[in-house]
JSON list of C-alpha atoms in Angstrom, two decimals:
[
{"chain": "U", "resi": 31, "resn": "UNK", "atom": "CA", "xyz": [87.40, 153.47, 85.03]},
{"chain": "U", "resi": 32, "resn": "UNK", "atom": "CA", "xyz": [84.74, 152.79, 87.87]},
{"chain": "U", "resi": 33, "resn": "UNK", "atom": "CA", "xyz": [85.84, 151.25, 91.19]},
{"chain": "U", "resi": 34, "resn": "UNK", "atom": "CA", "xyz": [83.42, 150.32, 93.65]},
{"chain": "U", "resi": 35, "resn": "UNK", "atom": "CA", "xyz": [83.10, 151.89, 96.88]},
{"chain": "U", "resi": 36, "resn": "UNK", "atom": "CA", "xyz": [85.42, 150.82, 99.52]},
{"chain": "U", "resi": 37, "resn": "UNK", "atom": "CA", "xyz": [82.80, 150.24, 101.65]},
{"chain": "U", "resi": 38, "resn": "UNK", "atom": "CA", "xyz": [81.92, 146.95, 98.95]},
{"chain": "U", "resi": 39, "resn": "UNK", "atom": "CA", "xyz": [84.73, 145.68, 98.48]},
{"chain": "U", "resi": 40, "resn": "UNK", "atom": "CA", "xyz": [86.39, 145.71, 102.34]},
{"chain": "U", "resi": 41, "resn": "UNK", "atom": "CA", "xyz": [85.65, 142.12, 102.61]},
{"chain": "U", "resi": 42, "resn": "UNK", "atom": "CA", "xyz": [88.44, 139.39, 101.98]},
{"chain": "U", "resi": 43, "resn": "UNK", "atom": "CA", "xyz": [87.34, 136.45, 99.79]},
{"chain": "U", "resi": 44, "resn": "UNK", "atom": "CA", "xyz": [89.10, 133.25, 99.13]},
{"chain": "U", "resi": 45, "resn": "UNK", "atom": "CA", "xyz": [90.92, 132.15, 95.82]},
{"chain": "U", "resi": 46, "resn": "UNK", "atom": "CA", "xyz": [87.32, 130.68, 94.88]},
{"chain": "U", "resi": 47, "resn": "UNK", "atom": "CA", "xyz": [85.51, 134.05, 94.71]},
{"chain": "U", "resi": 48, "resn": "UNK", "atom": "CA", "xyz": [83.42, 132.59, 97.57]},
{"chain": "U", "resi": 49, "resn": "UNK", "atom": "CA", "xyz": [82.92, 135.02, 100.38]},
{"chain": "U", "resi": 50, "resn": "UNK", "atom": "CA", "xyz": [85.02, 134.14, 103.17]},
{"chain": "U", "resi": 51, "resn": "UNK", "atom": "CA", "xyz": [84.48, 137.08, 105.70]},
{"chain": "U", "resi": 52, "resn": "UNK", "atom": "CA", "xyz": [81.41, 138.61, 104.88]},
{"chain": "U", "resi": 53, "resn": "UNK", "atom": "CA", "xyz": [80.31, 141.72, 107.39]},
{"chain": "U", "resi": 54, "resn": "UNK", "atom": "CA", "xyz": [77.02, 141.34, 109.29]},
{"chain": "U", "resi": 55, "resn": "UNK", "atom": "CA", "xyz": [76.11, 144.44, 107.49]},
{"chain": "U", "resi": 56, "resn": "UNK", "atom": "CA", "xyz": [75.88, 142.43, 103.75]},
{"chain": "U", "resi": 57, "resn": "UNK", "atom": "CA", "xyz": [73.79, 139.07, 104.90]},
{"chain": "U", "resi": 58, "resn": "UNK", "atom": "CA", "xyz": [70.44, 138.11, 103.93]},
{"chain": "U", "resi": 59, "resn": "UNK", "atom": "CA", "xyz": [68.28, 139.16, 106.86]},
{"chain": "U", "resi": 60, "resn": "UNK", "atom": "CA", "xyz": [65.39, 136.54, 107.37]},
{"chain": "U", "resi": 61, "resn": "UNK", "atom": "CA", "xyz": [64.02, 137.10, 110.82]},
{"chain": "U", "resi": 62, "resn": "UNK", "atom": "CA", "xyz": [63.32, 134.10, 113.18]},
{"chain": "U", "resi": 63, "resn": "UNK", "atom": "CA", "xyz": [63.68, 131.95, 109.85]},
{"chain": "U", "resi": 64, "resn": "UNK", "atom": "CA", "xyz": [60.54, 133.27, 108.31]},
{"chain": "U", "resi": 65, "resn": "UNK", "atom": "CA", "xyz": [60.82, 133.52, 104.32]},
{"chain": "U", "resi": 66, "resn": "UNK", "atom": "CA", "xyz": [60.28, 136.64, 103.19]},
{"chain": "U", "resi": 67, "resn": "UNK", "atom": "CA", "xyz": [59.63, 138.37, 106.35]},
{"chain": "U", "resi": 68, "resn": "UNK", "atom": "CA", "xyz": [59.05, 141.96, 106.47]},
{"chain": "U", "resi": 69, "resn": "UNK", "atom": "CA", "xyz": [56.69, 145.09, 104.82]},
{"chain": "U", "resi": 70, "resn": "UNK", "atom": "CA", "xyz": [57.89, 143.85, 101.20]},
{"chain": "U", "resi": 71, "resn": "UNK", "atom": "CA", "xyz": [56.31, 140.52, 101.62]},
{"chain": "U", "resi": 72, "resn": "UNK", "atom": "CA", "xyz": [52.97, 141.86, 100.13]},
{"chain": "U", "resi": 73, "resn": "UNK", "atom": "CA", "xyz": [55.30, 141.82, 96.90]},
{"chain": "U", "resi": 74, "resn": "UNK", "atom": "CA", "xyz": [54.84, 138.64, 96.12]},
{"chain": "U", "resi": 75, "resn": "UNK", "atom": "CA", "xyz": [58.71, 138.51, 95.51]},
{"chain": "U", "resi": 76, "resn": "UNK", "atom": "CA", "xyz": [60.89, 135.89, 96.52]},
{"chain": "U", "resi": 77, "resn": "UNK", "atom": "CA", "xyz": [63.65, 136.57, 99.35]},
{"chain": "U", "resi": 78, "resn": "UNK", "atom": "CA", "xyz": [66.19, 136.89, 97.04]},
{"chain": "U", "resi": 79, "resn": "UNK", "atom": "CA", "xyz": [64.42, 139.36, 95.04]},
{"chain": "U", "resi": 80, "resn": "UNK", "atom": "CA", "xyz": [63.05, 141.26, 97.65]},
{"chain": "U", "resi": 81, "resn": "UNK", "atom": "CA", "xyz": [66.62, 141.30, 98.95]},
{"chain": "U", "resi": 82, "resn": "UNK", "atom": "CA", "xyz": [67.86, 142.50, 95.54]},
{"chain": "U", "resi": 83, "resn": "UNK", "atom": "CA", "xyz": [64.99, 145.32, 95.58]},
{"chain": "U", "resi": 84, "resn": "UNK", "atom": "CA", "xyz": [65.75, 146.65, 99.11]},
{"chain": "U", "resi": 85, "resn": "UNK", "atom": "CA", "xyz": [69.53, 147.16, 97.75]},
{"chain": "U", "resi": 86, "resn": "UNK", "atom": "CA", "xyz": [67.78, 148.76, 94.27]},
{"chain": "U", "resi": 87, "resn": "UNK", "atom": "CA", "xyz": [65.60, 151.64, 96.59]},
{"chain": "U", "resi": 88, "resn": "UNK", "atom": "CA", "xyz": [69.48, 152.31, 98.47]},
{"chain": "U", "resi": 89, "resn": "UNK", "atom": "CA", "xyz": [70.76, 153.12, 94.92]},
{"chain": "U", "resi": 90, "resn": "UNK", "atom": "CA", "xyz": [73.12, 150.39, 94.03]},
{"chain": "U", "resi": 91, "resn": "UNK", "atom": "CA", "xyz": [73.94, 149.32, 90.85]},
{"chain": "U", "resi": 92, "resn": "UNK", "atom": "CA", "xyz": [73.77, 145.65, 89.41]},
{"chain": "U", "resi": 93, "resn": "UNK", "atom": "CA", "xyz": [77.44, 145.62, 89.79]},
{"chain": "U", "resi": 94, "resn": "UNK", "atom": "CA", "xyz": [77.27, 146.80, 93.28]},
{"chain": "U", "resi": 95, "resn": "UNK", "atom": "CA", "xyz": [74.77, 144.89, 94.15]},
{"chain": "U", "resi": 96, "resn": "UNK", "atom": "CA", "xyz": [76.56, 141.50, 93.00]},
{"chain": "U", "resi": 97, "resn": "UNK", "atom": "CA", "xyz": [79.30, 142.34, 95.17]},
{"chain": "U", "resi": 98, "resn": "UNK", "atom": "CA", "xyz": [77.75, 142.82, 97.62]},
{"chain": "U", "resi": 99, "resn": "UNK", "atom": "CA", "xyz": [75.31, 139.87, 97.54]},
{"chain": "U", "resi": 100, "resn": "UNK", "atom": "CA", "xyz": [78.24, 137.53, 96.36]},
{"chain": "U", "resi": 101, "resn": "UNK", "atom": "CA", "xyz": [76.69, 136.87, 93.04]},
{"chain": "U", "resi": 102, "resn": "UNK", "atom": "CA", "xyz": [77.23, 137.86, 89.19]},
{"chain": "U", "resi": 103, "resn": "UNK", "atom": "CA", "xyz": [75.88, 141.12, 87.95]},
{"chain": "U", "resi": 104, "resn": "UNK", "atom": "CA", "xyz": [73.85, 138.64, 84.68]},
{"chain": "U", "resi": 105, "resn": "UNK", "atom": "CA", "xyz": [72.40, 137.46, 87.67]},
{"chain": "U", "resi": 106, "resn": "UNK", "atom": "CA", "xyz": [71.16, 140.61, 89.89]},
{"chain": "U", "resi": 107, "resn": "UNK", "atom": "CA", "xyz": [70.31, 141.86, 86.66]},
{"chain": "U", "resi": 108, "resn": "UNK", "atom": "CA", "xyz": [67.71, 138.58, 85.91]},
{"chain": "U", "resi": 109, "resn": "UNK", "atom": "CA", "xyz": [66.78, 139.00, 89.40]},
{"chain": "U", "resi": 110, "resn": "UNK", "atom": "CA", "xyz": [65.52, 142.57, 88.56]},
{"chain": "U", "resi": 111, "resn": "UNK", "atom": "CA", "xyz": [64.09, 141.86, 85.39]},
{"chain": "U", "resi": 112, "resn": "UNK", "atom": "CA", "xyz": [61.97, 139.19, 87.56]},
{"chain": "U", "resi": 113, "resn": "UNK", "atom": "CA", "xyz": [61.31, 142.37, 90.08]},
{"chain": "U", "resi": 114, "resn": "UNK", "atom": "CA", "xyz": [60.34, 144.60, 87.30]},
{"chain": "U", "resi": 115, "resn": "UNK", "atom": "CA", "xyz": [57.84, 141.95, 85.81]},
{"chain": "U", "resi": 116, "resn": "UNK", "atom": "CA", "xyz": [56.13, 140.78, 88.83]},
{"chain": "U", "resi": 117, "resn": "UNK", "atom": "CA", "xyz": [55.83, 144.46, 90.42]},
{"chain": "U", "resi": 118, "resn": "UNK", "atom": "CA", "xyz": [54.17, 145.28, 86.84]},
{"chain": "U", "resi": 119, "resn": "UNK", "atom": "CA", "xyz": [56.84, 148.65, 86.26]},
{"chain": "U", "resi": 120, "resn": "UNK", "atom": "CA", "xyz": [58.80, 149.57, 83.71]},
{"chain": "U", "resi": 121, "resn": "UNK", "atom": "CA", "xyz": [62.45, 150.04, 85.29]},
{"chain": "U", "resi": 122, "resn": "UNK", "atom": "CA", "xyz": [64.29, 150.26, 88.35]},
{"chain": "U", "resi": 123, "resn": "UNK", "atom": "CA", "xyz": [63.17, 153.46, 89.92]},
{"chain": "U", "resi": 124, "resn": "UNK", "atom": "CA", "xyz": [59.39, 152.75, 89.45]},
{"chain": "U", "resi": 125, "resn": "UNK", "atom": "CA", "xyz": [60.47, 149.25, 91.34]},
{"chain": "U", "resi": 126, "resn": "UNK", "atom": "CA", "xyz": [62.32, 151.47, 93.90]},
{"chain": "U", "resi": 127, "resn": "UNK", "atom": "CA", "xyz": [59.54, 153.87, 93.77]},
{"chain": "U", "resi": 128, "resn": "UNK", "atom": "CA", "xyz": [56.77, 150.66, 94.79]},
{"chain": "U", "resi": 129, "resn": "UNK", "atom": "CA", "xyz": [59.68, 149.92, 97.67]},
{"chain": "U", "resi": 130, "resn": "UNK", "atom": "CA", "xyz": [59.96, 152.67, 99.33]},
{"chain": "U", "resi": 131, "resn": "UNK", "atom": "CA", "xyz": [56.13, 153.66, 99.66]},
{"chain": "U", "resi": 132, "resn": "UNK", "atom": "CA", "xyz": [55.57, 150.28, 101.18]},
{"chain": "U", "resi": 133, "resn": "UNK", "atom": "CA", "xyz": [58.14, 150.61, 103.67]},
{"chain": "U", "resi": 134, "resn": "UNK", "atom": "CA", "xyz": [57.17, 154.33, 104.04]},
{"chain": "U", "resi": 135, "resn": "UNK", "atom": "CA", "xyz": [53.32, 152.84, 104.78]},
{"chain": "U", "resi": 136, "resn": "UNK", "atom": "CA", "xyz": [54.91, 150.17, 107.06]},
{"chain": "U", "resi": 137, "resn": "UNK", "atom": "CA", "xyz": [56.22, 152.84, 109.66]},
{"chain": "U", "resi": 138, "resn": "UNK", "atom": "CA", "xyz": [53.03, 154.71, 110.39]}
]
């Protein structure tokens, strides 16, 4: 049977399923309160989505992904089908793929 890593599930959460201690490592990372912020803003994505790609180019799973982002897996997995129609690709590594030669273009 697959068990997450225990780097995903290290965080406590309450009898709700809401996060209660959530590392710094796992949250949303708007800077200075700007929506969408960042190389993958030429996406066109929204920050949830582009937050749900950057964890697709690490790797993760829909499943992984949900825990880490606090949400259902149905949902990640809408979220990517959203990803996968707005960057105009086929599956998750072309998406990844679109990801990580923006960033790649965004260090030079």
């Amino acid at each position: 049977m697959f068990a997450p890593a225990p780097e995903l599930t290290s965080f406590a959460l309450s009898s709700k399923g809401t996060n209660a201690q959530k590392p710094d490592v796992y949250r949303s990372r708007v800077p200075n309160g700007k929506r969408n912020a960042g190389p993958l803003c030429s996406l066109d994505l929204t920050p949830r989505e582009t937050e749900v790609l950057t964890w697709v180019a690490q790797g993760k799973t829909n499943y992984e992904i949900g825990v880490i982002l606090t949400a259902a897996t149905r949902t990640i997995c809408k979220h990517v089908q959203r990803i996968l129609f707005k960057l105009n690709v086929e599956n998750r590594t072309a998406a990844a793929a679109v990801a990580l030669a923006i960033l790649a273009n965004a260090k030079r």
